[in-house]
Amino acid sequence: MYEVKALPKIPPRKPDTHKGDYGRILVLAGSCGMTGAACLCSKAALRAGAGLVTLGIPESLQGIVASKLTCVMTHPLPETHLKTLSELGRQDILDFSKRFDLVAIGPGLSQYLETRRLVLWLLQSLDCPIVLDADGIHALADNIDVLHQIKKQIVLTPHPGEMAHLMGVSSTQEIQSKRFEVSRTFIRGRKNVTLVLKGHQTLVVNEEQFYVNKTGNPGMLPPVPGMS
């Protein structure tokens, strides 16, 4: 039974603080042709309130994202011949992740097999909270039991198509017609999982509570005040 209660307000920042006081996020994202996804995710982490954000990116793409991201640091990582993240970067990522409070994985990573194996290894090896999105979700969906191997909390952020893959159903209509029921079914028995089912009135659900986001619009960015 869910308890109905108001969400806590985000506390204002005190004048005598600095960026190091507001959390460090490592983003693992991007591949050839998908650097935009990596940049959007990194900027979103800053806009959500993170003090410091670093983007781990296939090494040949670092120059592209570094020129687009003024306020985000970049960390070049070993890549495959298709310019996706390589398994050769496993230990580098694991060691580097110890500097961060959270690792976000997935946007624009591609579904190349070696990169998918890297994602699954990281899910089982990282010792910090994880946010998993996009291609990261697709890697997990074909190996859903990996969720039991995750050491900390994980937030999954699927759109309806990715949710259908997670649930093993063929149609997004099956998801959209009963979004809340599907979400509750998925998180049942998974105490370390929070599900963010995106779409109109995005649902945020874990085993204890849920939240319906009644703001937003069909676009990926918030509206600019004064513009239609």
mmCIF file of C-alpha atoms in Angstrom:
data_model
loop_
_atom_site.group_PDB
_atom_site.id
_atom_site.type_symbol
_atom_site.label_atom_id
_atom_site.label_comp_id
_atom_site.label_asym_id
_atom_site.label_seq_id
_atom_site.Cartn_x
_atom_site.Cartn_y
_atom_site.Cartn_z
ATOM 1 C CA MET A 1 0.000 0.000 0.000
ATOM 2 C CA TYR A 2 1.471 3.333 -1.038
ATOM 3 C CA GLU A 3 1.458 6.316 1.298
ATOM 4 C CA VAL A 4 0.348 9.630 -0.201
ATOM 5 C CA LYS A 5 2.630 12.478 0.776
ATOM 6 C CA ALA A 6 4.222 15.598 -0.668
ATOM 7 C CA LEU A 7 7.695 15.485 -2.148
ATOM 8 C CA PRO A 8 10.387 17.263 -0.116
ATOM 9 C CA LYS A 9 11.510 20.567 -1.557
ATOM 10 C CA ILE A 10 15.019 20.929 -2.911
ATOM 11 C CA PRO A 11 16.889 22.969 -0.268
ATOM 12 C CA PRO A 12 18.397 26.290 -1.370
ATOM 13 C CA ARG A 13 22.167 26.452 -1.648
ATOM 14 C CA LYS A 14 23.966 28.243 1.137
ATOM 15 C CA PRO A 15 26.170 31.227 0.236
ATOM 16 C CA ASP A 16 29.318 29.699 1.751
ATOM 17 C CA THR A 17 29.337 26.558 -0.439
ATOM 18 C CA HIS A 18 30.968 25.612 -3.739
ATOM 19 C CA LYS A 19 30.551 23.094 -6.567
ATOM 20 C CA GLY A 20 32.379 20.386 -4.631
ATOM 21 C CA ASP A 21 29.589 20.368 -2.055
ATOM 22 C CA TYR A 22 26.888 19.316 -4.525
ATOM 23 C CA GLY A 23 27.921 15.937 -5.786
ATOM 24 C CA ARG A 24 30.074 14.477 -8.529
ATOM 25 C CA ILE A 25 28.564 12.558 -11.452
ATOM 26 C CA LEU A 26 30.325 10.422 -14.030
ATOM 27 C CA VAL A 27 28.437 9.996 -17.309
ATOM 28 C CA LEU A 28 29.342 7.087 -19.597
ATOM 29 C CA ALA A 29 27.729 7.846 -22.925
ATOM 30 C CA GLY A 30 28.180 8.444 -26.615
ATOM 31 C CA SER A 31 29.443 6.719 -29.734
ATOM 32 C CA CYS A 32 30.075 7.699 -33.337
ATOM 33 C CA GLY A 33 27.015 9.671 -34.477
ATOM 34 C CA MET A 34 25.592 9.838 -30.944
ATOM 35 C CA THR A 35 27.700 12.492 -29.270
ATOM 36 C CA GLY A 36 24.578 14.649 -28.907
ATOM 37 C CA ALA A 37 23.038 12.146 -26.489
ATOM 38 C CA ALA A 38 26.173 12.242 -24.355
ATOM 39 C CA CYS A 39 26.160 16.038 -24.282
ATOM 40 C CA LEU A 40 22.451 16.293 -23.456
ATOM 41 C CA CYS A 41 22.823 13.869 -20.565
ATOM 42 C CA SER A 42 25.846 15.679 -19.155
ATOM 43 C CA LYS A 43 24.117 19.067 -19.328
ATOM 44 C CA ALA A 44 21.007 17.584 -17.704
ATOM 45 C CA ALA A 45 23.107 16.356 -14.777
ATOM 46 C CA LEU A 46 24.322 19.905 -14.222
ATOM 47 C CA ARG A 47 20.840 21.357 -14.545
ATOM 48 C CA ALA A 48 19.551 18.832 -12.013
ATOM 49 C CA GLY A 49 21.970 20.274 -9.470
ATOM 50 C CA ALA A 50 25.203 18.267 -9.646
ATOM 51 C CA GLY A 51 28.247 20.283 -8.693
ATOM 52 C CA LEU A 52 30.728 18.510 -10.967
ATOM 53 C CA VAL A 53 30.061 16.368 -14.046
ATOM 54 C CA THR A 54 32.585 14.384 -16.083
ATOM 55 C CA LEU A 55 31.752 12.652 -19.368
ATOM 56 C CA GLY A 56 33.527 9.386 -20.162
ATOM 57 C CA ILE A 57 33.601 9.145 -23.952
ATOM 58 C CA PRO A 58 35.294 7.013 -26.632
ATOM 59 C CA GLU A 59 38.710 8.592 -27.013
ATOM 60 C CA SER A 60 38.431 9.643 -30.665
ATOM 61 C CA LEU A 61 35.227 11.562 -29.872
ATOM 62 C CA GLN A 62 36.619 13.578 -26.991
ATOM 63 C CA GLY A 63 37.428 16.618 -29.115
ATOM 64 C CA ILE A 64 33.854 16.799 -30.386
ATOM 65 C CA VAL A 65 32.194 16.745 -26.967
ATOM 66 C CA ALA A 66 34.835 18.931 -25.314
ATOM 67 C CA SER A 67 34.081 21.700 -27.821
ATOM 68 C CA LYS A 68 30.360 21.473 -27.028
ATOM 69 C CA LEU A 69 30.548 21.239 -23.222
ATOM 70 C CA THR A 70 31.945 24.290 -21.502
ATOM 71 C CA CYS A 71 30.992 23.283 -17.967
ATOM 72 C CA VAL A 72 31.530 19.509 -18.210
ATOM 73 C CA MET A 73 34.904 17.777 -17.942
ATOM 74 C CA THR A 74 35.748 14.905 -20.286
ATOM 75 C CA HIS A 75 37.620 11.647 -19.787
ATOM 76 C CA PRO A 76 38.777 9.725 -22.906
ATOM 77 C CA LEU A 77 38.288 5.966 -22.764
ATOM 78 C CA PRO A 78 39.405 3.007 -24.904
ATOM 79 C CA GLU A 79 37.172 2.417 -27.900
ATOM 80 C CA THR A 80 36.209 -0.327 -30.321
ATOM 81 C CA HIS A 81 36.810 -0.092 -34.059
ATOM 82 C CA LEU A 82 33.264 1.314 -34.304
ATOM 83 C CA LYS A 83 34.125 4.143 -31.891
ATOM 84 C CA THR A 84 32.060 2.773 -29.014
ATOM 85 C CA LEU A 85 33.261 2.149 -25.469
ATOM 86 C CA SER A 86 35.526 -0.901 -25.287
ATOM 87 C CA GLU A 87 35.915 -3.584 -22.632
ATOM 88 C CA LEU A 88 39.575 -2.550 -22.487
ATOM 89 C CA GLY A 89 38.403 0.410 -20.398
ATOM 90 C CA ARG A 90 36.877 -1.687 -17.605
ATOM 91 C CA GLN A 91 39.534 -1.115 -14.957
ATOM 92 C CA ASP A 92 40.039 2.522 -15.941
ATOM 93 C CA ILE A 93 36.312 3.188 -15.456
ATOM 94 C CA LEU A 94 36.128 1.223 -12.217
ATOM 95 C CA ASP A 95 39.106 3.066 -10.700
ATOM 96 C CA PHE A 96 37.938 6.451 -11.983
ATOM 97 C CA SER A 97 34.395 5.904 -10.658
ATOM 98 C CA LYS A 98 35.677 5.948 -7.069
ATOM 99 C CA ARG A 99 35.922 9.744 -7.331
ATOM 100 C CA PHE A 100 32.185 10.075 -7.978
ATOM 101 C CA ASP A 101 28.922 9.839 -6.049
ATOM 102 C CA LEU A 102 26.939 8.389 -8.960
ATOM 103 C CA VAL A 103 27.506 6.947 -12.434
ATOM 104 C CA ALA A 104 25.013 7.487 -15.281
ATOM 105 C CA ILE A 105 25.275 4.942 -18.098
ATOM 106 C CA GLY A 106 23.636 4.568 -21.465
ATOM 107 C CA PRO A 107 22.758 7.524 -23.715
ATOM 108 C CA GLY A 108 24.094 6.964 -27.207
ATOM 109 C CA LEU A 109 26.375 4.062 -26.224
ATOM 110 C CA SER A 110 25.184 1.891 -29.155
ATOM 111 C CA GLN A 111 24.109 -1.732 -28.940
ATOM 112 C CA TYR A 112 27.427 -3.112 -30.156
ATOM 113 C CA LEU A 113 28.052 -6.457 -28.432
ATOM 114 C CA GLU A 114 31.366 -5.556 -26.779
ATOM 115 C CA THR A 115 29.919 -2.331 -25.400
ATOM 116 C CA ARG A 116 26.893 -4.219 -24.058
ATOM 117 C CA ARG A 117 29.238 -6.628 -22.268
ATOM 118 C CA LEU A 118 31.031 -3.655 -20.742
ATOM 119 C CA VAL A 119 27.728 -2.238 -19.465
ATOM 120 C CA LEU A 120 26.769 -5.545 -17.829
ATOM 121 C CA TRP A 121 30.178 -5.850 -16.195
ATOM 122 C CA LEU A 122 29.939 -2.312 -14.842
ATOM 123 C CA LEU A 123 26.466 -2.907 -13.428
ATOM 124 C CA GLN A 124 27.860 -5.762 -11.364
ATOM 125 C CA SER A 125 31.155 -4.079 -10.431
ATOM 126 C CA LEU A 126 30.441 -0.423 -9.625
ATOM 127 C CA ASP A 127 30.219 0.344 -5.916
ATOM 128 C CA CYS A 128 28.038 3.453 -6.179
ATOM 129 C CA PRO A 129 24.477 4.338 -7.211
ATOM 130 C CA ILE A 130 23.746 4.034 -10.932
ATOM 131 C CA VAL A 131 21.325 5.687 -13.345
ATOM 132 C CA LEU A 132 20.740 3.499 -16.404
ATOM 133 C CA ASP A 133 19.205 4.851 -19.605
ATOM 134 C CA ALA A 134 18.778 4.152 -23.318
ATOM 135 C CA ASP A 135 21.275 1.620 -24.731
ATOM 136 C CA GLY A 136 22.234 0.687 -21.178
ATOM 137 C CA ILE A 137 18.641 -0.425 -20.606
ATOM 138 C CA HIS A 138 18.673 -2.524 -23.763
ATOM 139 C CA ALA A 139 21.820 -4.298 -22.543
ATOM 140 C CA LEU A 140 20.141 -5.014 -19.204
ATOM 141 C CA ALA A 141 16.833 -6.112 -20.733
ATOM 142 C CA ASP A 142 18.445 -9.159 -22.340
ATOM 143 C CA ASN A 143 20.159 -10.022 -19.049
ATOM 144 C CA ILE A 144 17.595 -8.905 -16.457
ATOM 145 C CA ASP A 145 18.971 -11.127 -13.664
ATOM 146 C CA VAL A 146 21.965 -8.782 -13.491
ATOM 147 C CA LEU A 147 19.710 -6.521 -11.407
ATOM 148 C CA HIS A 148 20.256 -8.928 -8.499
ATOM 149 C CA GLN A 149 24.020 -8.370 -8.714
ATOM 150 C CA ILE A 150 23.980 -4.580 -8.386
ATOM 151 C CA LYS A 151 25.715 -3.429 -5.212
ATOM 152 C CA LYS A 152 23.915 -0.123 -4.554
ATOM 153 C CA GLN A 153 20.768 1.636 -5.738
ATOM 154 C CA ILE A 154 19.882 1.837 -9.417
ATOM 155 C CA VAL A 155 17.466 4.149 -11.228
ATOM 156 C CA LEU A 156 16.123 2.906 -14.574
ATOM 157 C CA THR A 157 14.730 5.540 -16.937
ATOM 158 C CA PRO A 158 13.001 3.756 -19.854
ATOM 159 C CA HIS A 159 10.675 5.239 -22.415
ATOM 160 C CA PRO A 160 7.718 2.962 -23.312
ATOM 161 C CA GLY A 161 9.663 1.095 -25.999
ATOM 162 C CA GLU A 162 12.538 0.353 -23.627
ATOM 163 C CA MET A 163 10.041 -0.636 -20.943
ATOM 164 C CA ALA A 164 8.482 -3.132 -23.337
ATOM 165 C CA HIS A 165 11.943 -4.631 -23.834
ATOM 166 C CA LEU A 166 12.483 -4.831 -20.067
ATOM 167 C CA MET A 167 9.129 -6.554 -19.606
ATOM 168 C CA GLY A 168 9.567 -8.882 -22.569
ATOM 169 C CA VAL A 169 6.465 -7.709 -24.403
ATOM 170 C CA SER A 170 6.204 -6.897 -28.091
ATOM 171 C CA SER A 171 4.063 -3.767 -28.060
ATOM 172 C CA THR A 172 4.399 -0.383 -26.389
ATOM 173 C CA GLN A 173 0.591 -0.321 -26.269
ATOM 174 C CA GLU A 174 0.764 -3.007 -23.590
ATOM 175 C CA ILE A 175 2.877 -0.611 -21.544
ATOM 176 C CA GLN A 176 0.933 2.576 -22.254
ATOM 177 C CA SER A 177 -2.467 1.058 -21.521
ATOM 178 C CA LYS A 178 -1.526 0.242 -17.915
ATOM 179 C CA ARG A 179 1.572 2.231 -17.077
ATOM 180 C CA PHE A 180 1.189 2.190 -13.297
ATOM 181 C CA GLU A 181 0.340 -1.512 -13.075
ATOM 182 C CA VAL A 182 3.300 -2.418 -15.288
ATOM 183 C CA SER A 183 5.632 -0.267 -13.201
ATOM 184 C CA ARG A 184 4.500 -1.832 -9.932
ATOM 185 C CA THR A 185 4.892 -5.314 -11.373
ATOM 186 C CA PHE A 186 8.419 -4.581 -12.515
ATOM 187 C CA ILE A 187 9.748 -3.163 -9.240
ATOM 188 C CA ARG A 188 8.053 -5.760 -6.998
ATOM 189 C CA GLY A 189 10.743 -7.590 -5.030
ATOM 190 C CA ARG A 190 13.490 -5.273 -6.288
ATOM 191 C CA LYS A 191 14.216 -3.079 -3.283
ATOM 192 C CA ASN A 192 17.239 -1.369 -4.781
ATOM 193 C CA VAL A 193 15.421 -0.326 -7.974
ATOM 194 C CA THR A 194 13.637 2.928 -8.752
ATOM 195 C CA LEU A 195 11.802 3.041 -12.072
ATOM 196 C CA VAL A 196 11.232 6.241 -14.028
ATOM 197 C CA LEU A 197 8.781 5.376 -16.817
ATOM 198 C CA LYS A 198 8.992 8.331 -19.159
ATOM 199 C CA GLY A 199 6.189 9.773 -21.241
ATOM 200 C CA HIS A 200 3.100 11.885 -20.643
ATOM 201 C CA GLN A 201 2.864 12.128 -16.837
ATOM 202 C CA THR A 202 6.153 10.350 -16.151
ATOM 203 C CA LEU A 203 5.940 7.802 -13.333
ATOM 204 C CA VAL A 204 8.613 7.464 -10.641
ATOM 205 C CA VAL A 205 8.082 4.234 -8.703
ATOM 206 C CA ASN A 206 9.876 2.121 -6.117
ATOM 207 C CA GLU A 207 8.620 -0.437 -3.616
ATOM 208 C CA GLU A 208 7.629 2.207 -1.063
ATOM 209 C CA GLN A 209 6.218 5.163 -2.962
ATOM 210 C CA PHE A 210 5.414 6.629 -6.351
ATOM 211 C CA TYR A 211 5.279 10.049 -7.954
ATOM 212 C CA VAL A 212 3.451 11.270 -11.058
ATOM 213 C CA ASN A 213 5.098 14.186 -12.836
ATOM 214 C CA LYS A 214 2.261 16.284 -14.246
ATOM 215 C CA THR A 215 4.542 18.934 -15.739
ATOM 216 C CA GLY A 216 6.450 18.899 -19.019
ATOM 217 C CA ASN A 217 5.649 18.707 -22.716
ATOM 218 C CA PRO A 218 6.232 16.382 -25.707
ATOM 219 C CA GLY A 219 9.705 17.868 -26.338
ATOM 220 C CA MET A 220 12.995 16.934 -24.723
ATOM 221 C CA LEU A 221 13.642 20.395 -23.296
ATOM 222 C CA PRO A 222 11.562 22.630 -21.009
ATOM 223 C CA PRO A 223 9.754 25.591 -22.594
ATOM 224 C CA VAL A 224 11.509 28.938 -22.647
ATOM 225 C CA PRO A 225 9.548 31.566 -20.649
ATOM 226 C CA GLY A 226 7.780 34.006 -22.938
ATOM 227 C CA MET A 227 7.913 31.724 -25.982
ATOM 228 C CA SER A 228 5.099 29.518 -27.289
#
